[in-house]
Tab-separated table of C-alpha atoms in Angstrom:
chain	number	residue	atom	x	y	z
A	1	UNK	CA	-36.002	-66.804	-0.059
A	2	UNK	CA	-34.258	-63.486	0.263
A	3	UNK	CA	-37.490	-61.693	-0.475
A	4	UNK	CA	-39.366	-63.674	2.142
A	5	UNK	CA	-36.632	-62.994	4.702
A	6	UNK	CA	-36.761	-59.283	3.931
A	7	UNK	CA	-40.522	-59.278	4.229
A	8	UNK	CA	-40.357	-60.976	7.630
A	9	UNK	CA	-37.725	-58.526	8.816
A	10	UNK	CA	-39.888	-55.613	7.664
A	11	UNK	CA	-42.930	-57.003	9.390
A	12	UNK	CA	-41.016	-57.438	12.622
A	13	UNK	CA	-39.765	-53.909	12.504
A	14	UNK	CA	-43.231	-52.523	11.751
A	15	UNK	CA	-44.785	-54.504	14.562
A	16	UNK	CA	-42.257	-53.239	17.046
A	17	UNK	CA	-42.769	-49.679	15.898
A	18	UNK	CA	-46.559	-49.878	16.072
A	19	UNK	CA	-46.478	-51.553	19.491
A	20	UNK	CA	-44.310	-48.836	20.904
A	21	UNK	CA	-46.188	-46.010	19.183
A	22	UNK	CA	-49.625	-47.088	20.405
A	23	UNK	CA	-48.381	-47.040	24.001
A	24	UNK	CA	-48.249	-43.254	23.800
A	25	UNK	CA	-51.837	-42.866	22.591
A	26	UNK	CA	-53.411	-41.634	25.846
A	27	UNK	CA	-50.590	-39.171	26.426
A	28	UNK	CA	-50.810	-37.816	22.892
A	29	UNK	CA	-54.592	-37.566	23.071
A	30	UNK	CA	-54.446	-35.571	26.300
A	31	UNK	CA	-51.835	-33.282	24.742
A	32	UNK	CA	-53.988	-32.880	21.626
A	33	UNK	CA	-57.004	-32.009	23.777
A	34	UNK	CA	-55.041	-29.309	25.579
A	35	UNK	CA	-53.726	-27.916	22.294
A	36	UNK	CA	-56.969	-27.947	20.292
A	37	UNK	CA	-59.405	-27.588	23.220
A	38	UNK	CA	-61.833	-29.650	21.175
A	39	UNK	CA	-62.344	-33.457	21.367
A	40	UNK	CA	-63.163	-33.900	17.646
A	41	UNK	CA	-60.138	-31.891	16.552
A	42	UNK	CA	-57.980	-33.699	19.086
A	43	UNK	CA	-58.997	-37.054	17.589
A	44	UNK	CA	-58.221	-35.840	14.069
A	45	UNK	CA	-54.888	-34.465	15.190
A	46	UNK	CA	-53.882	-37.687	16.919
A	47	UNK	CA	-54.958	-39.840	13.986
A	48	UNK	CA	-53.041	-37.678	11.518
A	49	UNK	CA	-50.028	-37.784	13.829
A	50	UNK	CA	-50.003	-41.586	13.735
A	51	UNK	CA	-50.507	-41.681	9.978
A	52	UNK	CA	-47.556	-39.366	9.513
A	53	UNK	CA	-45.456	-41.248	12.063
A	54	UNK	CA	-46.116	-44.492	10.203
A	55	UNK	CA	-45.157	-42.914	6.902
A	56	UNK	CA	-41.906	-41.528	8.293
A	57	UNK	CA	-41.099	-44.357	10.678
A	58	UNK	CA	-37.740	-44.907	8.986
A	59	UNK	CA	-36.626	-41.513	10.264
A	60	UNK	CA	-37.280	-42.616	13.841
A	61	UNK	CA	-34.101	-43.914	15.478
A	62	UNK	CA	-34.870	-46.992	17.515
A	63	UNK	CA	-33.915	-46.535	21.149
A	64	UNK	CA	-34.424	-42.762	21.150
A	65	UNK	CA	-37.365	-40.975	22.774
A	66	UNK	CA	-40.432	-42.001	20.777
A	67	UNK	CA	-42.813	-39.917	22.886
A	68	UNK	CA	-40.782	-36.803	22.069
A	69	UNK	CA	-40.665	-37.774	18.391
A	70	UNK	CA	-44.459	-38.236	18.257
A	71	UNK	CA	-45.039	-34.976	20.122
A	72	UNK	CA	-42.844	-33.142	17.614
A	73	UNK	CA	-44.916	-34.526	14.722
A	74	UNK	CA	-48.180	-33.671	16.462
A	75	UNK	CA	-47.170	-30.183	17.411
A	76	UNK	CA	-45.994	-29.359	13.879
A	77	UNK	CA	-49.248	-30.727	12.459
A	78	UNK	CA	-51.191	-28.663	14.968
A	79	UNK	CA	-49.541	-25.439	13.891
A	80	UNK	CA	-49.798	-26.250	10.180
A	81	UNK	CA	-53.399	-27.422	10.362
A	82	UNK	CA	-55.079	-25.188	12.907
A	83	UNK	CA	-52.920	-22.105	13.157
A	84	UNK	CA	-51.957	-21.519	9.543
A	85	UNK	CA	-48.211	-22.016	9.883
A	86	UNK	CA	-45.345	-22.748	12.206
A	87	UNK	CA	-45.281	-20.488	15.255
A	88	UNK	CA	-41.955	-18.920	14.408
A	89	UNK	CA	-44.026	-16.804	12.022
A	90	UNK	CA	-46.160	-15.423	14.827
A	91	UNK	CA	-43.639	-15.307	17.653
A	92	UNK	CA	-44.812	-14.106	21.045
A	93	UNK	CA	-41.311	-13.953	22.378
A	94	UNK	CA	-41.138	-10.189	22.366
A	95	UNK	CA	-41.467	-8.576	25.763
A	96	UNK	CA	-44.481	-6.499	24.819
A	97	UNK	CA	-47.038	-9.246	25.328
A	98	UNK	CA	-46.333	-9.613	29.036
A	99	UNK	CA	-45.245	-6.121	29.932
A	100	UNK	CA	-48.735	-5.564	31.318
A	101	UNK	CA	-48.539	-8.545	33.591
A	102	UNK	CA	-45.086	-7.506	34.752
A	103	UNK	CA	-46.517	-4.234	35.944
A	104	UNK	CA	-49.337	-6.055	37.720
A	105	UNK	CA	-46.957	-8.315	39.560
A	106	UNK	CA	-47.172	-7.754	43.275
A	107	UNK	CA	-46.952	-9.950	46.394
A	108	UNK	CA	-50.740	-10.141	46.798
A	109	UNK	CA	-50.987	-11.766	43.361
A	110	UNK	CA	-49.136	-14.790	44.700
A	111	UNK	CA	-51.452	-17.503	45.977
A	112	UNK	CA	-50.389	-19.558	48.978
A	113	UNK	CA	-49.048	-22.913	47.916
A	114	UNK	CA	-51.885	-24.873	49.541
A	115	UNK	CA	-54.541	-22.721	47.859
A	116	UNK	CA	-53.727	-24.565	44.642
A	117	UNK	CA	-54.961	-27.817	46.133
A	118	UNK	CA	-58.379	-26.271	46.753
A	119	UNK	CA	-58.863	-25.340	43.092
A	120	UNK	CA	-60.865	-27.912	41.110
A	121	UNK	CA	-58.948	-29.877	38.493
A	122	UNK	CA	-61.114	-28.600	35.637
A	123	UNK	CA	-60.328	-25.012	36.602
A	124	UNK	CA	-56.601	-25.752	36.463
A	125	UNK	CA	-57.046	-27.339	33.025
A	126	UNK	CA	-59.089	-24.329	31.934
A	127	UNK	CA	-56.300	-21.992	33.073
A	128	UNK	CA	-53.710	-24.005	31.143
A	129	UNK	CA	-55.952	-23.885	28.082
A	130	UNK	CA	-56.163	-20.101	28.340
A	131	UNK	CA	-52.417	-19.735	27.860
A	132	UNK	CA	-51.295	-18.659	24.383
A	133	UNK	CA	-50.397	-21.786	22.380
A	134	UNK	CA	-46.660	-21.065	22.406
A	135	UNK	CA	-46.692	-21.025	26.175
A	136	UNK	CA	-49.247	-23.787	26.565
A	137	UNK	CA	-47.181	-26.265	24.583
A	138	UNK	CA	-44.061	-25.701	26.666
A	139	UNK	CA	-46.056	-26.210	29.882
A	140	UNK	CA	-47.423	-29.447	28.409
A	141	UNK	CA	-43.976	-30.707	27.504
A	142	UNK	CA	-42.095	-29.746	30.663
A	143	UNK	CA	-44.670	-29.647	33.463
A	144	UNK	CA	-47.091	-32.343	32.300
A	145	UNK	CA	-44.873	-34.717	30.305
A	146	UNK	CA	-41.692	-34.154	32.301
A	147	UNK	CA	-39.438	-33.459	29.306
A	148	UNK	CA	-36.074	-31.850	30.043
A	149	UNK	CA	-35.445	-28.384	28.585
A	150	UNK	CA	-33.244	-29.999	25.939
A	151	UNK	CA	-35.923	-32.507	24.946
A	152	UNK	CA	-38.575	-29.774	24.846
A	153	UNK	CA	-36.271	-27.582	22.759
A	154	UNK	CA	-35.801	-30.447	20.283
A	155	UNK	CA	-39.555	-31.050	20.033
A	156	UNK	CA	-40.264	-27.351	19.492
A	157	UNK	CA	-37.248	-26.706	17.256
A	158	UNK	CA	-36.113	-23.715	19.335
A	159	UNK	CA	-33.051	-22.964	21.500
A	160	UNK	CA	-33.134	-23.979	25.188
A	161	UNK	CA	-33.178	-20.296	26.174
A	162	UNK	CA	-36.479	-19.884	24.344
A	163	UNK	CA	-37.956	-22.844	26.217
A	164	UNK	CA	-36.868	-21.253	29.481
A	165	UNK	CA	-38.292	-17.828	28.737
A	166	UNK	CA	-41.610	-19.217	27.458
A	167	UNK	CA	-41.892	-21.498	30.455
A	168	UNK	CA	-41.173	-18.676	32.863
A	169	UNK	CA	-43.813	-16.443	31.308
A	170	UNK	CA	-46.314	-19.280	31.082
A	171	UNK	CA	-45.955	-20.109	34.753
A	172	UNK	CA	-46.320	-16.509	35.838
A	173	UNK	CA	-49.408	-16.158	33.707
A	174	UNK	CA	-50.824	-19.400	35.063
A	175	UNK	CA	-50.165	-18.203	38.591
A	176	UNK	CA	-52.126	-15.051	37.879
A	177	UNK	CA	-55.022	-16.904	36.211
A	178	UNK	CA	-55.309	-19.297	39.152
A	179	UNK	CA	-55.043	-16.499	41.668
A	180	UNK	CA	-57.767	-14.529	39.887
A	181	UNK	CA	-59.968	-17.614	39.880
A	182	UNK	CA	-59.266	-18.290	43.569
A	183	UNK	CA	-60.294	-14.733	44.382
A	184	UNK	CA	-63.430	-14.763	42.236
A	185	UNK	CA	-64.586	-18.030	43.730
A	186	UNK	CA	-63.850	-16.962	47.305
A	187	UNK	CA	-61.072	-19.499	47.895
A	188	UNK	CA	-58.835	-16.582	48.851
A	189	UNK	CA	-59.833	-13.061	49.783
A	190	UNK	CA	-58.225	-10.039	48.257
A	191	UNK	CA	-55.505	-8.504	50.393
A	192	UNK	CA	-55.565	-5.297	48.419
A	193	UNK	CA	-58.637	-3.718	50.072
A	194	UNK	CA	-56.657	-1.748	52.633
A	195	UNK	CA	-58.720	-3.292	55.452
B	1	UNK	CA	-26.370	-15.457	46.406
B	2	UNK	CA	-28.990	-12.714	46.677
B	3	UNK	CA	-32.759	-12.960	46.028
B	4	UNK	CA	-32.486	-11.697	42.439
B	5	UNK	CA	-29.958	-14.416	41.582
B	6	UNK	CA	-32.106	-16.991	43.323
B	7	UNK	CA	-35.319	-16.005	41.508
B	8	UNK	CA	-33.453	-16.021	38.217
B	9	UNK	CA	-32.501	-19.649	38.852
B	10	UNK	CA	-35.718	-20.784	40.509
B	11	UNK	CA	-37.384	-22.303	37.430
B	12	UNK	CA	-34.258	-24.309	36.687
B	13	UNK	CA	-34.007	-25.336	40.335
B	14	UNK	CA	-37.591	-26.615	40.319
B	15	UNK	CA	-36.992	-28.375	36.999
B	16	UNK	CA	-33.662	-29.922	38.105
B	17	UNK	CA	-31.813	-28.153	35.304
B	18	UNK	CA	-28.971	-26.589	37.347
B	19	UNK	CA	-25.420	-27.829	37.803
B	20	UNK	CA	-24.689	-29.426	41.184
B	21	UNK	CA	-22.848	-26.313	42.283
B	22	UNK	CA	-25.683	-23.951	41.296
B	23	UNK	CA	-28.178	-26.279	42.913
B	24	UNK	CA	-26.302	-26.128	46.226
B	25	UNK	CA	-26.124	-22.317	46.058
B	26	UNK	CA	-29.887	-22.010	45.541
B	27	UNK	CA	-30.606	-24.592	48.212
B	28	UNK	CA	-28.511	-22.686	50.754
B	29	UNK	CA	-30.217	-19.423	49.877
B	30	UNK	CA	-33.690	-20.956	50.230
B	31	UNK	CA	-32.810	-22.249	53.697
B	32	UNK	CA	-32.030	-18.711	54.822
B	33	UNK	CA	-34.700	-16.762	52.936
B	34	UNK	CA	-38.386	-17.416	53.804
B	35	UNK	CA	-39.849	-15.248	50.975
B	36	UNK	CA	-37.820	-17.112	48.323
B	37	UNK	CA	-38.650	-20.403	50.029
B	38	UNK	CA	-42.382	-19.491	49.804
B	39	UNK	CA	-42.043	-18.790	46.114
B	40	UNK	CA	-40.191	-22.054	45.636
B	41	UNK	CA	-42.944	-24.020	47.406
B	42	UNK	CA	-45.536	-22.282	45.249
B	43	UNK	CA	-43.672	-23.193	42.064
B	44	UNK	CA	-43.273	-26.817	43.095
B	45	UNK	CA	-46.940	-27.059	44.009
B	46	UNK	CA	-48.041	-25.409	40.810
B	47	UNK	CA	-46.006	-27.812	38.725
B	48	UNK	CA	-47.436	-30.765	40.658
B	49	UNK	CA	-51.037	-29.528	40.422
B	50	UNK	CA	-50.736	-28.788	36.689
B	51	UNK	CA	-49.362	-32.259	36.049
B	52	UNK	CA	-51.992	-34.058	38.106
B	53	UNK	CA	-54.886	-32.080	36.596
B	54	UNK	CA	-53.738	-32.224	32.956
B	55	UNK	CA	-52.701	-35.862	33.096
B	56	UNK	CA	-56.227	-37.264	33.418
B	57	UNK	CA	-58.392	-38.984	30.844
B	58	UNK	CA	-57.796	-41.596	28.166
B	59	UNK	CA	-58.257	-41.689	24.408
B	60	UNK	CA	-61.745	-42.782	23.244
B	61	UNK	CA	-61.996	-46.486	22.439
B	62	UNK	CA	-63.143	-45.857	18.835
B	63	UNK	CA	-59.973	-43.824	18.218
B	64	UNK	CA	-57.831	-46.608	19.618
B	65	UNK	CA	-59.573	-49.161	17.357
B	66	UNK	CA	-59.171	-46.955	14.295
B	67	UNK	CA	-55.471	-46.479	15.009
B	68	UNK	CA	-54.993	-50.217	15.476
B	69	UNK	CA	-56.401	-50.734	11.984
B	70	UNK	CA	-54.034	-48.103	10.608
B	71	UNK	CA	-50.946	-49.257	12.473
B	72	UNK	CA	-51.180	-53.042	12.482
Protein backbone atom coordinates (compact mmCIF):
# COMPACT_ATOMS: atom_id res chain seq x y z
CA UNK A 1 0.00 0.00 0.00
CA UNK A 2 2.80 2.37 0.84
CA UNK A 3 4.38 1.72 -2.52
CA UNK A 4 1.14 2.40 -4.35
CA UNK A 5 0.64 5.62 -2.38
CA UNK A 6 4.16 6.74 -3.21
CA UNK A 7 3.63 5.94 -6.86
CA UNK A 8 0.42 7.98 -6.95
CA UNK A 9 2.12 10.88 -5.22
CA UNK A 10 4.97 10.74 -7.74
CA UNK A 11 2.59 10.64 -10.65
CA UNK A 12 0.70 13.64 -9.33
CA UNK A 13 3.87 15.61 -8.93
CA UNK A 14 5.09 14.69 -12.42
CA UNK A 15 1.78 15.62 -13.97
CA UNK A 16 1.78 19.00 -12.32
CA UNK A 17 5.34 19.63 -13.41
CA UNK A 18 4.71 18.61 -17.01
CA UNK A 19 1.50 20.66 -17.20
CA UNK A 20 3.26 23.75 -16.02
CA UNK A 21 6.36 23.17 -18.14
CA UNK A 22 4.47 22.70 -21.40
CA UNK A 23 2.73 26.05 -20.90
CA UNK A 24 6.04 27.76 -21.61
CA UNK A 25 6.65 25.94 -24.90
CA UNK A 26 5.82 28.79 -27.30
CA UNK A 27 7.87 31.26 -25.28
CA UNK A 28 10.85 28.93 -25.14
CA UNK A 29 10.59 28.14 -28.84
CA UNK A 30 10.59 31.82 -29.77
CA UNK A 31 13.60 32.37 -27.51
CA UNK A 32 15.37 29.38 -29.07
CA UNK A 33 14.67 30.74 -32.55
CA UNK A 34 16.19 34.09 -31.64
CA UNK A 35 19.23 32.42 -30.09
CA UNK A 36 19.94 29.84 -32.80
CA UNK A 37 18.45 31.75 -35.76
CA UNK A 38 17.55 28.38 -37.22
CA UNK A 39 14.19 26.55 -36.87
CA UNK A 40 15.70 23.02 -36.84
CA UNK A 41 18.27 23.94 -34.21
CA UNK A 42 15.62 25.76 -32.21
CA UNK A 43 13.48 22.61 -32.13
CA UNK A 44 16.44 20.50 -31.01
CA UNK A 45 17.34 23.03 -28.35
CA UNK A 46 13.81 23.18 -26.98
CA UNK A 47 13.44 19.41 -26.95
CA UNK A 48 16.76 18.95 -25.16
CA UNK A 49 15.74 21.66 -22.69
CA UNK A 50 12.59 19.74 -21.77
CA UNK A 51 14.44 16.44 -21.53
CA UNK A 52 16.94 18.01 -19.15
CA UNK A 53 14.21 19.79 -17.20
CA UNK A 54 12.39 16.49 -16.73
CA UNK A 55 15.56 14.80 -15.55
CA UNK A 56 16.32 17.53 -13.03
CA UNK A 57 12.75 18.36 -12.06
CA UNK A 58 13.52 17.63 -8.41
CA UNK A 59 15.81 20.65 -8.37
CA UNK A 60 12.93 22.89 -9.41
CA UNK A 61 11.29 24.51 -6.38
CA UNK A 62 7.54 24.49 -6.79
CA UNK A 63 6.10 27.99 -6.67
CA UNK A 64 9.23 29.68 -8.02
CA UNK A 65 9.59 31.06 -11.55
CA UNK A 66 9.47 28.05 -13.87
CA UNK A 67 9.88 30.14 -17.02
CA UNK A 68 13.14 31.55 -15.64
CA UNK A 69 14.27 28.06 -14.61
CA UNK A 70 13.58 26.67 -18.10
CA UNK A 71 15.29 29.63 -19.76
CA UNK A 72 18.37 29.06 -17.61
CA UNK A 73 18.53 25.41 -18.73
CA UNK A 74 18.01 26.35 -22.37
CA UNK A 75 20.55 29.11 -22.39
CA UNK A 76 23.22 26.92 -20.79
CA UNK A 77 22.50 24.17 -23.31
CA UNK A 78 22.72 26.70 -26.12
CA UNK A 79 26.17 27.84 -25.08
CA UNK A 80 27.42 24.30 -24.44
CA UNK A 81 25.98 22.87 -27.64
CA UNK A 82 26.35 25.59 -30.24
CA UNK A 83 29.03 27.90 -28.94
CA UNK A 84 31.53 25.46 -27.47
CA UNK A 85 31.31 26.55 -23.85
CA UNK A 86 29.75 28.93 -21.38
CA UNK A 87 30.05 32.57 -22.41
CA UNK A 88 32.15 33.56 -19.44
CA UNK A 89 34.99 32.03 -21.45
CA UNK A 90 34.46 34.42 -24.34
CA UNK A 91 33.32 37.53 -22.49
CA UNK A 92 32.42 40.59 -24.52
CA UNK A 93 32.19 42.75 -21.47
CA UNK A 94 35.39 44.62 -22.17
CA UNK A 95 34.92 48.12 -23.49
CA UNK A 96 36.88 47.50 -26.67
CA UNK A 97 34.04 45.87 -28.58
CA UNK A 98 31.84 48.96 -28.52
CA UNK A 99 34.42 51.70 -28.45
CA UNK A 100 33.81 52.14 -32.17
CA UNK A 101 30.11 52.63 -31.73
CA UNK A 102 30.72 55.07 -28.89
CA UNK A 103 32.71 57.24 -31.23
CA UNK A 104 29.95 57.04 -33.84
CA UNK A 105 27.31 58.13 -31.39
CA UNK A 106 25.80 61.42 -32.42
CA UNK A 107 22.32 63.00 -32.30
CA UNK A 108 21.57 62.18 -35.94
CA UNK A 109 21.99 58.47 -35.16
CA UNK A 110 18.92 58.63 -32.95
CA UNK A 111 15.73 57.72 -34.77
CA UNK A 112 12.52 59.51 -33.85
CA UNK A 113 10.38 57.38 -31.60
CA UNK A 114 7.59 56.97 -34.16
CA UNK A 115 10.03 55.88 -36.88
CA UNK A 116 10.25 52.55 -35.07
CA UNK A 117 6.60 51.86 -35.78
CA UNK A 118 7.24 52.17 -39.51
CA UNK A 119 9.91 49.45 -39.50
CA UNK A 120 8.59 46.00 -40.45
CA UNK A 121 8.50 43.42 -37.67
CA UNK A 122 10.87 41.06 -39.50
CA UNK A 123 13.46 43.83 -39.75
CA UNK A 124 13.29 44.40 -36.00
CA UNK A 125 13.72 40.65 -35.41
CA UNK A 126 16.63 40.64 -37.85
CA UNK A 127 18.28 43.50 -35.94
CA UNK A 128 17.85 41.65 -32.64
CA UNK A 129 19.35 38.55 -34.23
CA UNK A 130 22.38 40.54 -35.35
CA UNK A 131 23.32 41.37 -31.77
CA UNK A 132 26.17 39.33 -30.29
CA UNK A 133 24.68 36.40 -28.34
CA UNK A 134 25.65 37.82 -24.94
CA UNK A 135 23.69 40.95 -25.69
CA UNK A 136 20.90 39.22 -27.57
CA UNK A 137 20.06 36.95 -24.65
CA UNK A 138 19.75 39.83 -22.19
CA UNK A 139 17.42 41.68 -24.59
CA UNK A 140 15.33 38.51 -24.87
CA UNK A 141 15.09 38.11 -21.12
CA UNK A 142 14.42 41.72 -20.14
CA UNK A 143 12.77 43.37 -23.15
CA UNK A 144 10.87 40.42 -24.62
CA UNK A 145 10.14 38.23 -21.58
CA UNK A 146 9.88 41.05 -19.05
CA UNK A 147 12.27 39.54 -16.49
CA UNK A 148 13.57 41.88 -13.79
CA UNK A 149 17.33 42.53 -13.71
CA UNK A 150 17.58 40.17 -10.74
CA UNK A 151 15.73 37.38 -12.53
CA UNK A 152 17.82 37.88 -15.68
CA UNK A 153 21.00 37.86 -13.59
CA UNK A 154 19.94 34.55 -12.01
CA UNK A 155 19.19 33.00 -15.41
CA UNK A 156 22.52 34.15 -16.84
CA UNK A 157 24.55 33.46 -13.69
CA UNK A 158 26.08 36.95 -13.68
CA UNK A 159 25.88 39.96 -11.34
CA UNK A 160 23.07 42.50 -11.88
CA UNK A 161 25.65 45.09 -12.96
CA UNK A 162 26.63 42.85 -15.86
CA UNK A 163 23.00 42.55 -16.94
CA UNK A 164 22.73 46.33 -16.88
CA UNK A 165 25.87 46.98 -18.89
CA UNK A 166 25.04 44.32 -21.50
CA UNK A 167 21.51 45.61 -21.81
CA UNK A 168 22.69 49.18 -22.22
CA UNK A 169 25.13 48.23 -24.96
CA UNK A 170 22.61 45.97 -26.66
CA UNK A 171 20.01 48.71 -26.81
CA UNK A 172 22.43 51.25 -28.19
CA UNK A 173 23.55 48.79 -30.82
CA UNK A 174 19.95 47.94 -31.68
CA UNK A 175 19.17 51.63 -31.99
CA UNK A 176 22.01 52.02 -34.46
CA UNK A 177 21.04 48.93 -36.48
CA UNK A 178 17.44 50.12 -36.76
CA UNK A 179 18.49 53.64 -37.62
CA UNK A 180 20.83 52.35 -40.34
CA UNK A 181 18.01 50.23 -41.73
CA UNK A 182 15.56 53.16 -41.60
CA UNK A 183 18.03 55.27 -43.55
CA UNK A 184 18.82 52.60 -46.14
CA UNK A 185 15.16 51.92 -46.77
CA UNK A 186 14.25 55.61 -46.99
CA UNK A 187 12.08 55.64 -43.86
CA UNK A 188 14.25 58.48 -42.58
CA UNK A 189 16.63 60.68 -44.52
CA UNK A 190 20.15 61.34 -43.39
CA UNK A 191 20.58 64.61 -41.55
CA UNK A 192 24.32 64.52 -41.97
CA UNK A 193 24.48 65.79 -45.58
CA UNK A 194 24.98 69.42 -44.63
CA UNK A 195 21.99 70.43 -46.77
CA UNK B 1 19.72 66.11 -11.38
CA UNK B 2 21.63 66.93 -14.56
CA UNK B 3 21.39 65.21 -17.98
CA UNK B 4 24.38 62.93 -17.34
CA UNK B 5 22.79 61.61 -14.14
CA UNK B 6 19.48 61.20 -15.92
CA UNK B 7 20.96 59.27 -18.88
CA UNK B 8 22.87 57.06 -16.47
CA UNK B 9 19.57 56.10 -14.85
CA UNK B 10 17.41 56.01 -17.97
CA UNK B 11 17.59 52.26 -18.63
CA UNK B 12 16.60 51.55 -15.04
CA UNK B 13 13.84 54.14 -15.25
CA UNK B 14 12.41 52.50 -18.38
CA UNK B 15 12.74 49.07 -16.77
CA UNK B 16 11.18 50.16 -13.45
CA UNK B 17 14.34 49.22 -11.56
CA UNK B 18 14.86 52.47 -9.59
CA UNK B 19 13.92 53.24 -6.00
CA UNK B 20 10.86 55.47 -5.57
CA UNK B 21 13.09 58.41 -4.74
CA UNK B 22 15.32 57.94 -7.80
CA UNK B 23 12.26 57.45 -9.96
CA UNK B 24 10.82 60.79 -8.82
CA UNK B 25 14.14 62.56 -9.50
CA UNK B 26 14.30 61.22 -13.06
CA UNK B 27 10.64 61.98 -13.66
CA UNK B 28 11.11 65.60 -12.58
CA UNK B 29 14.16 65.98 -14.79
CA UNK B 30 12.34 64.55 -17.82
CA UNK B 31 9.50 67.04 -17.34
CA UNK B 32 11.97 69.91 -17.62
CA UNK B 33 14.34 68.54 -20.26
CA UNK B 34 12.97 67.91 -23.79
CA UNK B 35 16.14 66.21 -25.16
CA UNK B 36 16.17 63.68 -22.29
CA UNK B 37 12.42 63.26 -22.65
CA UNK B 38 12.93 62.47 -26.38
CA UNK B 39 15.51 59.85 -25.52
CA UNK B 40 13.19 58.39 -22.91
CA UNK B 41 10.32 58.13 -25.42
CA UNK B 42 12.67 56.46 -27.89
CA UNK B 43 13.77 53.90 -25.30
CA UNK B 44 10.21 53.11 -24.28
CA UNK B 45 9.16 52.72 -27.89
CA UNK B 46 12.13 50.56 -28.72
CA UNK B 47 11.41 48.24 -25.83
CA UNK B 48 7.75 48.01 -26.88
CA UNK B 49 8.56 47.40 -30.56
CA UNK B 50 11.19 44.76 -29.74
CA UNK B 51 8.74 42.92 -27.51
CA UNK B 52 5.87 43.02 -29.99
CA UNK B 53 8.05 41.92 -32.93
CA UNK B 54 9.96 39.15 -31.11
CA UNK B 55 6.92 37.79 -29.31
CA UNK B 56 5.22 36.39 -32.42
CA UNK B 57 4.92 32.82 -33.60
CA UNK B 58 4.19 29.50 -31.93
CA UNK B 59 6.05 26.21 -31.64
CA UNK B 60 5.39 23.74 -34.50
CA UNK B 61 2.67 21.21 -33.73
CA UNK B 62 4.99 18.21 -34.29
CA UNK B 63 7.34 19.57 -31.62
CA UNK B 64 4.47 19.98 -29.20
CA UNK B 65 3.34 16.38 -29.85
CA UNK B 66 6.86 15.03 -29.39
CA UNK B 67 7.25 16.89 -26.11
CA UNK B 68 3.90 15.59 -24.88
CA UNK B 69 5.17 12.05 -25.44
CA UNK B 70 8.35 12.86 -23.53
CA UNK B 71 6.69 14.71 -20.67
CA UNK B 72 3.47 12.81 -20.02
